[in-house]
Amino acid sequence: MKNYMSMAKESAEYLKSKIGKTPLVSIVLGSGLGNLAKSISDKREIYYEQIPNFPKTTVPGHDGMLIYGELCGRSVIAMKGRFHYYEGWNMQEVVFPLRVFKLLGINNLILTNAAGAVNTGFKPGDLMLITDHIGFFAENPLRGPNMDEFGPRFPDMTRVYDRNLIELALMCAKNLNCEIKQGVYGYTKGPSFETPAEIKALRAFGADAVGMSTVPEAIAARHMGMRILGISCMTNMAAGVTDKPLTHEEVIETGKMVEKKFEALIIETIKNWT
Ligand code: HPA
């Protein structure tokens, strides 16, 4: 079995030699948010393939880089391109970058994603602060020998998403006059979209949104004691809410329409980060 801890340490050593001070906040940029990187100043781009042991993205040169720099005077590191389970990565690979971030000394994490709206009171284009998640359907990224240096064997998941960060983001949304929802994110493995029956089941479980990322990363980050803010962009109504079949194009299109609002919220939140 690969020793992911020593691999992550090697990656962190490499990154330490490339970046200056420890970033205050790490950000995982979900589909359609890649342009946020343009707002980062004094930036340094580090392709995943340059970093020892980092999983290598399948599309060369595309959406596979860390961007380190300043956002509103706060030092940040952003992941442009994440590793999804549906692409064939194992869960250790999916959460690997977060472990490297923690080893760099970073304790703050913003997870963003595109999601389907399960809550019929939501509409495409809505942003949702994640208050909790349902991860029954994910293989747990903590399976296997526990990494004691990071956290306990049986970590508490009572409050995965930091209450103070949710309050901060709510205040920032208000500053921007941006309407914002709150709710529970339900994870599915993908890559097929859900069936209407699966969406009904998720709704009965209490999910407000559904997506194919974020939960494994949140579990690993919480295990390591990181403070997490999760934000979903509703790119479509989930399967069966309308008669329309779901397409990836719709996800991308809505993502583009909402991008500016989403970016503004993240920037405002980082500006006011406490
Ligand atoms: N389901 C799962 N993942 C998604 C969806 C969806 O409807 N929309 C965007 N990501």
Coordinates of C-alpha atoms in Angstrom, one line a residue, residues 5 8-9 12 15-16 22-23 26 77 95-109 149-151 220-227:
M5 CA 1.5 10.5 4.5
A8 CA 2.1 14.3 1.2
K9 CA 5.1 15.4 3.2
A12 CA 4.5 19.9 1.0
L15 CA 5.6 23.6 -2.2
K16 CA 7.3 25.2 0.8
T22 CA 1.8 30.1 4.7
P23 CA -1.5 31.0 3.0
S26 CA -7.0 27.4 0.7
I77 CA -3.8 29.1 -2.4
V95 CA -8.2 14.2 -0.7
F96 CA -4.4 14.3 -1.2
P97 CA -4.2 18.0 -1.9
L98 CA -6.0 18.8 1.3
R99 CA -3.5 16.8 3.3
V100 CA -0.7 18.7 1.6
F101 CA -2.4 22.0 2.5
K102 CA -2.6 21.0 6.1
L103 CA 1.1 20.0 6.1
L104 CA 1.8 23.5 4.8
G105 CA 0.2 24.8 8.0
I106 CA -3.1 25.9 6.4
N107 CA -6.1 25.7 8.6
N108 CA -8.8 27.4 6.6
L109 CA -10.6 25.8 3.6
E149 CA -0.7 12.9 13.0
F150 CA -3.7 14.4 11.4
G151 CA -6.6 13.3 13.7
A220 CA -10.6 14.6 5.3
A221 CA -10.2 18.3 6.1
R222 CA -12.4 18.0 9.2
H223 CA -10.4 15.0 10.4
M224 CA -7.4 17.3 10.3
G225 CA -9.2 20.0 12.2
M226 CA -9.5 22.5 9.4
R227 CA -12.2 25.1 9.4

